PDB file of C-alpha atoms in Angstrom:
ATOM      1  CA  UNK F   1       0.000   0.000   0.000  1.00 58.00           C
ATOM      2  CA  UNK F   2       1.675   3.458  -1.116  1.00 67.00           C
ATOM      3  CA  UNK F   3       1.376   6.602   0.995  1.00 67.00           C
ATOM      4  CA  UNK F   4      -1.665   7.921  -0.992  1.00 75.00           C
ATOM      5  CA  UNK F   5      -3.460   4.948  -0.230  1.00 75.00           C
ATOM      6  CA  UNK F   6      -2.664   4.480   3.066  1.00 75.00           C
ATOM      7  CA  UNK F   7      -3.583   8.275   3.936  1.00 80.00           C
ATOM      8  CA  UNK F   8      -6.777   7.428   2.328  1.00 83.00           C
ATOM      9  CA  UNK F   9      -7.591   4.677   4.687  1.00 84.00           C
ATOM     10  CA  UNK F  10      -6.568   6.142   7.612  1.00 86.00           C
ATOM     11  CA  UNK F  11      -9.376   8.959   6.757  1.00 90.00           C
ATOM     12  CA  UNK F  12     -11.721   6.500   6.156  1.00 90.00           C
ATOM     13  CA  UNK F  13     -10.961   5.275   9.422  1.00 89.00           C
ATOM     14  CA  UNK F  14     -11.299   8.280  11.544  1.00 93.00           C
ATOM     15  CA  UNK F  15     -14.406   9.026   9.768  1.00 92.00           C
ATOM     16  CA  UNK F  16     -15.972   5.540  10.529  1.00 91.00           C
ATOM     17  CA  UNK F  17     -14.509   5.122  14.842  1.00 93.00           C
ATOM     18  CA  UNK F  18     -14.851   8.957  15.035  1.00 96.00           C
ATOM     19  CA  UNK F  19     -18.093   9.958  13.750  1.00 95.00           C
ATOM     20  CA  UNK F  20     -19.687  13.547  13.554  1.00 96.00           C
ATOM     21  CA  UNK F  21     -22.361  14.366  16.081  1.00 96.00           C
ATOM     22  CA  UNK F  22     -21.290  12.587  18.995  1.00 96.00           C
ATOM     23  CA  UNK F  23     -18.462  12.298  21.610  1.00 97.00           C
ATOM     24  CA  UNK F  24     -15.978   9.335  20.942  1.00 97.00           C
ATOM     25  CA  UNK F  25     -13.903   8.094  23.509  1.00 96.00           C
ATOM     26  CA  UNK F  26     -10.228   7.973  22.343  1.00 95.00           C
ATOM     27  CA  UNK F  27      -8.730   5.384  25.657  1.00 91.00           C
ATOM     28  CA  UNK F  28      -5.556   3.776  26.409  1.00 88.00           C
ATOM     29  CA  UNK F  29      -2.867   3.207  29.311  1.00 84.00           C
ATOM     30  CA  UNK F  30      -0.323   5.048  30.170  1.00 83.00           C
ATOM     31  CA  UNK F  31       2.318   6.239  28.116  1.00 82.00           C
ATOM     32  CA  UNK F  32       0.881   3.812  25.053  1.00 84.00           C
ATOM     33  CA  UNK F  33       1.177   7.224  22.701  1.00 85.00           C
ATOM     34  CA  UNK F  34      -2.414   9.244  22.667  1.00 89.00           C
ATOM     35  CA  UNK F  35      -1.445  12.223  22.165  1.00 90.00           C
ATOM     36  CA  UNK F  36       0.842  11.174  19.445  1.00 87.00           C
ATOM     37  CA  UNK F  37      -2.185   9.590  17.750  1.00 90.00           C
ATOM     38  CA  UNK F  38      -4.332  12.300  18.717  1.00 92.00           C
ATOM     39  CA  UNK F  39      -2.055  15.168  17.278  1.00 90.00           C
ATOM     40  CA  UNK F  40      -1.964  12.426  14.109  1.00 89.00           C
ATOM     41  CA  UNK F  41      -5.655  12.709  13.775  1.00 92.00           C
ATOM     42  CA  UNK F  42      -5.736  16.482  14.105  1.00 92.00           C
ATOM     43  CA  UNK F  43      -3.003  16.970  11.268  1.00 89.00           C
ATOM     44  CA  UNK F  44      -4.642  14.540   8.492  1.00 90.00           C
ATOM     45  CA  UNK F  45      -8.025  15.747   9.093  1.00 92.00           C
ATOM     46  CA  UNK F  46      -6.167  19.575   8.777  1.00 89.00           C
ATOM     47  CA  UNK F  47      -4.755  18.358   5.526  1.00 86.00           C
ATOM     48  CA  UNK F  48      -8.401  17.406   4.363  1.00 87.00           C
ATOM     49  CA  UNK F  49      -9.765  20.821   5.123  1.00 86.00           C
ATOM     50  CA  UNK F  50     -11.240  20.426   8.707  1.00 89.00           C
ATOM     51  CA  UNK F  51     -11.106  22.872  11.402  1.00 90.00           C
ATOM     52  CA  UNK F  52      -9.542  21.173  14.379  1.00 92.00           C
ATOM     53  CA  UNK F  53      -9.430  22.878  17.760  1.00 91.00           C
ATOM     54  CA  UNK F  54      -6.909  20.941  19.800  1.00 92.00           C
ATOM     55  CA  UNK F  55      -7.304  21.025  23.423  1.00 92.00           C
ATOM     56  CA  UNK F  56      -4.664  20.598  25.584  1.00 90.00           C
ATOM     57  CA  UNK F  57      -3.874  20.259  29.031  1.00 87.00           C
ATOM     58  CA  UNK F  58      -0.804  18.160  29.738  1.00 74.00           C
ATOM     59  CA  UNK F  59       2.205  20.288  31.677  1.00 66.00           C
ATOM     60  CA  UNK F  60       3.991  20.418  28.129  1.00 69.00           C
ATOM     61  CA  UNK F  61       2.861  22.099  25.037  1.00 71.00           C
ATOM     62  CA  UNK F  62       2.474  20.261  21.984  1.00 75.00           C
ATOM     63  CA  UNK F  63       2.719  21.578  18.165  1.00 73.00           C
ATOM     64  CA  UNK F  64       1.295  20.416  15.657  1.00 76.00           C
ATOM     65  CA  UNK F  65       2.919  20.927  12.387  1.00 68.00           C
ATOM     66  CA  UNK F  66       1.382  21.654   8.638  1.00 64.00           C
ATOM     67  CA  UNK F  67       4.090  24.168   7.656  1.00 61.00           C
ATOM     68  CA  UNK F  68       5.306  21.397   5.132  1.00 61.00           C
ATOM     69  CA  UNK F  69       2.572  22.079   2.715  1.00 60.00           C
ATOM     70  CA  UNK F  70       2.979  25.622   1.444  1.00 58.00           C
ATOM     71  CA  UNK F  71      -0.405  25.388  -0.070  1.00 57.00           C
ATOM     72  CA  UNK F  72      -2.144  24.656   2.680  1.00 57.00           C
ATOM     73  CA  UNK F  73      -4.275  27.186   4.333  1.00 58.00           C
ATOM     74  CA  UNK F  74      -6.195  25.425   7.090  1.00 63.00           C
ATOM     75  CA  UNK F  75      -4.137  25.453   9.911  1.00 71.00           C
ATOM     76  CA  UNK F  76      -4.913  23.525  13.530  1.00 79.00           C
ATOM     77  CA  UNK F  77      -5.694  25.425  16.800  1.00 85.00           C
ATOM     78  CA  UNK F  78      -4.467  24.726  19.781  1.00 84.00           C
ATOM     79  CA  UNK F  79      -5.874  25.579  22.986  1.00 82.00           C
ATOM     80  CA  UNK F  80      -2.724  24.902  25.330  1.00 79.00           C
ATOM     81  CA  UNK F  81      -4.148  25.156  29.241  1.00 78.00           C
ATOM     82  CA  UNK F  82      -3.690  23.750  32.114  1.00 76.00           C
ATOM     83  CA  UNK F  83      -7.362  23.993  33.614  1.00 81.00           C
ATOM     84  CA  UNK F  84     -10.430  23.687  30.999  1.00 88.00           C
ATOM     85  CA  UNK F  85     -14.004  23.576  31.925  1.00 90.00           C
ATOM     86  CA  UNK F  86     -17.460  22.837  30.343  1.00 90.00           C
ATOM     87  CA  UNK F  87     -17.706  26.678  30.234  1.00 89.00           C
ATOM     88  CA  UNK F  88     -15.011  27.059  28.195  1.00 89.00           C
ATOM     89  CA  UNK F  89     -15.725  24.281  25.733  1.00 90.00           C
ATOM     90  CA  UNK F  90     -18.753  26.166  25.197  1.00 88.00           C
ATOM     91  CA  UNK F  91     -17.960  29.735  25.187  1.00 87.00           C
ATOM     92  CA  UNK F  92     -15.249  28.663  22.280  1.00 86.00           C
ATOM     93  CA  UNK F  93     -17.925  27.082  20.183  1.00 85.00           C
ATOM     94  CA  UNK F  94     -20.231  29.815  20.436  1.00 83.00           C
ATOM     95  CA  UNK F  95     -17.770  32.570  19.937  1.00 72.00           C
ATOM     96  CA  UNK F  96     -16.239  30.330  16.786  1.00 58.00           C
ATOM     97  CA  UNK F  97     -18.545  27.725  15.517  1.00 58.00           C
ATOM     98  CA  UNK F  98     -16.990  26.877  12.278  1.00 80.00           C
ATOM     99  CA  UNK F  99     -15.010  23.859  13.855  1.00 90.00           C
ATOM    100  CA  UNK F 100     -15.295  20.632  12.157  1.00 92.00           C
ATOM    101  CA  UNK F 101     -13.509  18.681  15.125  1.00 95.00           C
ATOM    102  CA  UNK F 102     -12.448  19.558  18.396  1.00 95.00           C
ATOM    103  CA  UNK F 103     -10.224  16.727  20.316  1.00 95.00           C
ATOM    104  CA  UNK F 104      -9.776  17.100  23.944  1.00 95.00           C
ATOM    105  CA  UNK F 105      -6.779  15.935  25.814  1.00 91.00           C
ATOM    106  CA  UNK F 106      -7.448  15.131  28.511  1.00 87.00           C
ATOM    107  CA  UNK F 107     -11.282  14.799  29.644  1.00 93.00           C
ATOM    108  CA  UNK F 108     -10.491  13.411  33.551  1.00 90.00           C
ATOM    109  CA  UNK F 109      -8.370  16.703  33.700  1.00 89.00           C
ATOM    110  CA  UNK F 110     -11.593  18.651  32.711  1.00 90.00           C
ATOM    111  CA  UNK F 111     -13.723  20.272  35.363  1.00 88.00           C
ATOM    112  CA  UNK F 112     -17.396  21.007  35.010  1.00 87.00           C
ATOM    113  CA  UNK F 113     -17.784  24.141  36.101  1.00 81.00           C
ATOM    114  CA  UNK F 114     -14.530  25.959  37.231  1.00 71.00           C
ATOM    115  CA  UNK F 115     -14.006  26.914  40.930  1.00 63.00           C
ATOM    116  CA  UNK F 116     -17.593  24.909  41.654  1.00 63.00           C
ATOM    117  CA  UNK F 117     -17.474  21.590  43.934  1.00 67.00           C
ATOM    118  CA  UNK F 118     -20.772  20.755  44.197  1.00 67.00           C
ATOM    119  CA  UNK F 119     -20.755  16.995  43.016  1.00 71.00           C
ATOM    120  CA  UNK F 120     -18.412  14.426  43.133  1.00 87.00           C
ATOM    121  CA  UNK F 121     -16.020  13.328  41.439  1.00 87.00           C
ATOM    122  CA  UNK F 122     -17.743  10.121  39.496  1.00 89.00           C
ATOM    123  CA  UNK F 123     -20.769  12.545  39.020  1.00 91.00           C
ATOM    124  CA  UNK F 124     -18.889  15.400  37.479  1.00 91.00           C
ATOM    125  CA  UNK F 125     -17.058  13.485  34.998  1.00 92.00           C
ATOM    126  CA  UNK F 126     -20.692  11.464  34.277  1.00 93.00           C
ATOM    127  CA  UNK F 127     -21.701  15.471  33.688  1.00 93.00           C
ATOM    128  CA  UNK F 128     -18.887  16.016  31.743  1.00 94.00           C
ATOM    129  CA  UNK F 129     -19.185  13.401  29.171  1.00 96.00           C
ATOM    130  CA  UNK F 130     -22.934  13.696  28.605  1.00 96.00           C
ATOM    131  CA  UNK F 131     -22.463  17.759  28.018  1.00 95.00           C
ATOM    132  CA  UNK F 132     -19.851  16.703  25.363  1.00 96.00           C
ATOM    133  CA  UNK F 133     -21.946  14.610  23.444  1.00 97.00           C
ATOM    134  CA  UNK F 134     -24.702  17.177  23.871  1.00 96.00           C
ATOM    135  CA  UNK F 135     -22.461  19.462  22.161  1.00 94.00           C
ATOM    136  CA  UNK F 136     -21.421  17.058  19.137  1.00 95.00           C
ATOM    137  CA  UNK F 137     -25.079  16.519  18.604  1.00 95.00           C
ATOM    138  CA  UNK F 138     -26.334  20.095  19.141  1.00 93.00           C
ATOM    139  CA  UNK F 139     -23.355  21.245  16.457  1.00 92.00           C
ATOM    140  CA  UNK F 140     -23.098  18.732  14.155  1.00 93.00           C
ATOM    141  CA  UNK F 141     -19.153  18.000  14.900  1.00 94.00           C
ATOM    142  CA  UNK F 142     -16.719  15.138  15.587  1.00 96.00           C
ATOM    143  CA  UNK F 143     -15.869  15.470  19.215  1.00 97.00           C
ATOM    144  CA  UNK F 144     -12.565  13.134  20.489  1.00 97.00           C
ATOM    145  CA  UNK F 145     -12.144  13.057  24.327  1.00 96.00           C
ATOM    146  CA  UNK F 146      -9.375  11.091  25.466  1.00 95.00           C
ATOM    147  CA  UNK F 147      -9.399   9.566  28.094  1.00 93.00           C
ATOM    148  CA  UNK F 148      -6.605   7.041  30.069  1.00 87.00           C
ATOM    149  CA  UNK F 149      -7.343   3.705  30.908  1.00 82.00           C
ATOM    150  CA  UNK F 150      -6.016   1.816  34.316  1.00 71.00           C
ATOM    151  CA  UNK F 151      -2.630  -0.224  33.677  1.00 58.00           C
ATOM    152  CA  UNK F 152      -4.718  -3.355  32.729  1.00 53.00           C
ATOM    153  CA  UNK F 153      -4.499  -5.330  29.739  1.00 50.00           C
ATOM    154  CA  UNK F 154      -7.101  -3.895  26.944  1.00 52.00           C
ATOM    155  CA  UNK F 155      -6.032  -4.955  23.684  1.00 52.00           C
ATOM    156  CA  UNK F 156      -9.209  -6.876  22.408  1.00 50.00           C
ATOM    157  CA  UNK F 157      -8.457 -10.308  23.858  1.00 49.00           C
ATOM    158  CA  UNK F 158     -10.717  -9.813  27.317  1.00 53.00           C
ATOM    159  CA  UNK F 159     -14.967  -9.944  25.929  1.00 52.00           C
ATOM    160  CA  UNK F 160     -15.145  -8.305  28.641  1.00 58.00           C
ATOM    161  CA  UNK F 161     -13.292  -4.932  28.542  1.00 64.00           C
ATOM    162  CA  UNK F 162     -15.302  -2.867  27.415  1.00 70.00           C
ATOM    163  CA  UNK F 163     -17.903  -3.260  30.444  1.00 69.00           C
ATOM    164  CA  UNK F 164     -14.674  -2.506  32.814  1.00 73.00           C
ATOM    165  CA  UNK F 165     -13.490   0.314  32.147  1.00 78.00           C
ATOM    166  CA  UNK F 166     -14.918   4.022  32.777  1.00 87.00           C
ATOM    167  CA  UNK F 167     -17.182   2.618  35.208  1.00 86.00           C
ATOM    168  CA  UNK F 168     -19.054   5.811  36.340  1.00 89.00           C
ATOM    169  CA  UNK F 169     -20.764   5.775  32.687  1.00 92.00           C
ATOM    170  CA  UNK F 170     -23.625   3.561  31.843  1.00 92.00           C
ATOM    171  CA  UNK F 171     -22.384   0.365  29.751  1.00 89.00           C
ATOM    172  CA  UNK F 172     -24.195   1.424  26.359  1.00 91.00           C
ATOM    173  CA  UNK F 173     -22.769   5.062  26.216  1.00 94.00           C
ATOM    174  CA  UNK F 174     -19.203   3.430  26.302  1.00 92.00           C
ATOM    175  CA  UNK F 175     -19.284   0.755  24.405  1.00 89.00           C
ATOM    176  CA  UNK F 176     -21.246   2.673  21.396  1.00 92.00           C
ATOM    177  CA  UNK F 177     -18.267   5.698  21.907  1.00 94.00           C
ATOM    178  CA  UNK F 178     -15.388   3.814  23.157  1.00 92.00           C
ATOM    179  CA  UNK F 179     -12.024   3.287  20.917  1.00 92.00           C
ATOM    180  CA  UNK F 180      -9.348   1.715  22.532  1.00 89.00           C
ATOM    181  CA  UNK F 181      -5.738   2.515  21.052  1.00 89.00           C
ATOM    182  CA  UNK F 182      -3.150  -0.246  21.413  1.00 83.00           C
ATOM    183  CA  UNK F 183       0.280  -0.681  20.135  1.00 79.00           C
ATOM    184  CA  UNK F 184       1.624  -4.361  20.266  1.00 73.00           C
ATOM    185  CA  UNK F 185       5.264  -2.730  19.352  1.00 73.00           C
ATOM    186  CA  UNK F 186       5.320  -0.463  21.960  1.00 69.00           C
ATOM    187  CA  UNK F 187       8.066  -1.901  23.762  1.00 63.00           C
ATOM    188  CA  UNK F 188      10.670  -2.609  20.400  1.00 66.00           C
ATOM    189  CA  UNK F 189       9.009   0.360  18.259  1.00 57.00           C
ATOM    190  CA  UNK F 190      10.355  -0.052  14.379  1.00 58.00           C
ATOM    191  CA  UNK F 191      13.240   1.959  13.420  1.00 59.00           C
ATOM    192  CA  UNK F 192      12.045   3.846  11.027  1.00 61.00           C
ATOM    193  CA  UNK F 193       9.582   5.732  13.729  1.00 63.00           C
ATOM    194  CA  UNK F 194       6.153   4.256  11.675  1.00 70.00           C
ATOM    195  CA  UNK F 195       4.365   1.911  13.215  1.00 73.00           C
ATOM    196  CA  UNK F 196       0.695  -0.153  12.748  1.00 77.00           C
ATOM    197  CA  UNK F 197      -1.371   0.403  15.860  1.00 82.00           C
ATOM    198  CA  UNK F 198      -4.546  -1.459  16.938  1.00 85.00           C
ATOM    199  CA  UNK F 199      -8.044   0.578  17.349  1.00 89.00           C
ATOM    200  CA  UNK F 200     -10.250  -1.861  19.327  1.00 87.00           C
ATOM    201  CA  UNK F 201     -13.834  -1.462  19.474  1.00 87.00           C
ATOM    202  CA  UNK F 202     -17.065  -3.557  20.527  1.00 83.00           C
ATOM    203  CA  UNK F 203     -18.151  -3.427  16.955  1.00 77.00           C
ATOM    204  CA  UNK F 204     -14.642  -4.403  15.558  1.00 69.00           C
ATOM    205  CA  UNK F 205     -12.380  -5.896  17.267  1.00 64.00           C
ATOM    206  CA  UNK F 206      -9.170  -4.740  15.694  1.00 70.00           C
ATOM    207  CA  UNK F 207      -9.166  -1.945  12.971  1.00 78.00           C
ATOM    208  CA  UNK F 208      -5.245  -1.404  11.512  1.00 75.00           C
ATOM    209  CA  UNK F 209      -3.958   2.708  11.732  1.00 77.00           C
ATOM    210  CA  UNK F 210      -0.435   3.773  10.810  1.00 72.00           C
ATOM    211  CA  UNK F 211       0.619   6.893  12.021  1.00 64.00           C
ATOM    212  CA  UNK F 212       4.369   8.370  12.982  1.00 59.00           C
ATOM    213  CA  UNK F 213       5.778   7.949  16.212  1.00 53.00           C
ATOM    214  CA  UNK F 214       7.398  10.294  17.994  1.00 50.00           C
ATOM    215  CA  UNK F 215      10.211  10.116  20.608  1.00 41.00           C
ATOM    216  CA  UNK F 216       7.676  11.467  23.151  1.00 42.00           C
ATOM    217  CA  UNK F 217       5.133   8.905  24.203  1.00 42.00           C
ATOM    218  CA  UNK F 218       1.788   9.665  25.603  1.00 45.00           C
TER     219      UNK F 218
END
């Protein structure tokens, strides 16, 4: 398969795990490269003319690069804080609502209202998720959360997985939403820093995604 084709199928993917109009659930353990993936995401759908807001709020910033295509105009925007709420999910969208896709990294670092604790924990995040899909539905967008997974083994060979894992949200919301990315070659990545990962799902078990990987694993 040649570059073209590949980058073709890779779209196709996205568009199929990653659907407009609801929140999807990007999930995986630690360190197994999300936010590699996720900035991967963010840069092909860029290429096809998308308007991605990137939302980030890890302790380091992150770039996302499409200066190698002179002739590209879309460019990706990045939201780079430490602290984002529900309010200010919302007050983007309704200040700019000509985003196509807006990927948030991560939602359990997300609070519902900022400054507020009036529920707890399990319930906020509950909140949380259900006002993002609100969102994708109400605007018509493809909405990525990411979310990390406990250091247990989800890689499609447990039936089960799926029903133990983000507990605090009813069983069908997850399993319709929930993408699991897993890298077999994590530990002996190939030397030429492109690898086939595995993007597990309770509809298919293993869909096949090739993406770069960077020296920096998320």
């Amino acid at each position: 398969m040649n570059y073209q084709d590949q980058t073709n199928n890779n779209l196709k993917v996205i568009e199929e795990l990653f659907p407009k109009g609801r929140v999807s659930i990007l999930a995986a353990r630690p360190n197994m490269g999300k936010t590699t993936f996720a900035c991967d995401i963010a840069k092909l759908l860029t290429y096809h003319e998308e308007s991605v807001l990137y939302v980030h709020m890890g302790c380091e910033h992150i770039d996302i690069d499409t200066s190698d295509d002179d002739s590209l105009s879309w460019k990706c925007n990045i939201y780079d804080m430490p602290c984002v709420s529900i309010e200010d999910i919302s007050f983007v969208l309704s200040r700019r609502c000509l985003f196509d896709t807006v990927i948030i990294d991560y939602v359990e670092l997300m609070d519902f209202v900022r400054g507020v604790e009036c529920l707890k924990r399990t319930e906020e995040l509950r909140a949380i998720w259900h006002f993002l899909d609100n969102i994708a539905q109400k605007k018509n967008i493809r909405l990525i959360g990411i979310s990390q997974l406990e250091r247990v083994r989800i890689d499609g060979t447990n039936e089960l997985c799926f029903d133990t894992v983000l507990k605090y949200l009813k069983r069908d919301f997850v399993r319709e939403r929930l993408v699991v990315l897993h890298r077999p070659g994590y530990y002996e990545p190939q030397g030429d820093g492109i690898e086939p990962v595995l993007l597990i799902t309770a509809k298919s078990s293993r869909i096949s995604f090739v993406y770069n990987i960077n020296e920096k694993k998320n």
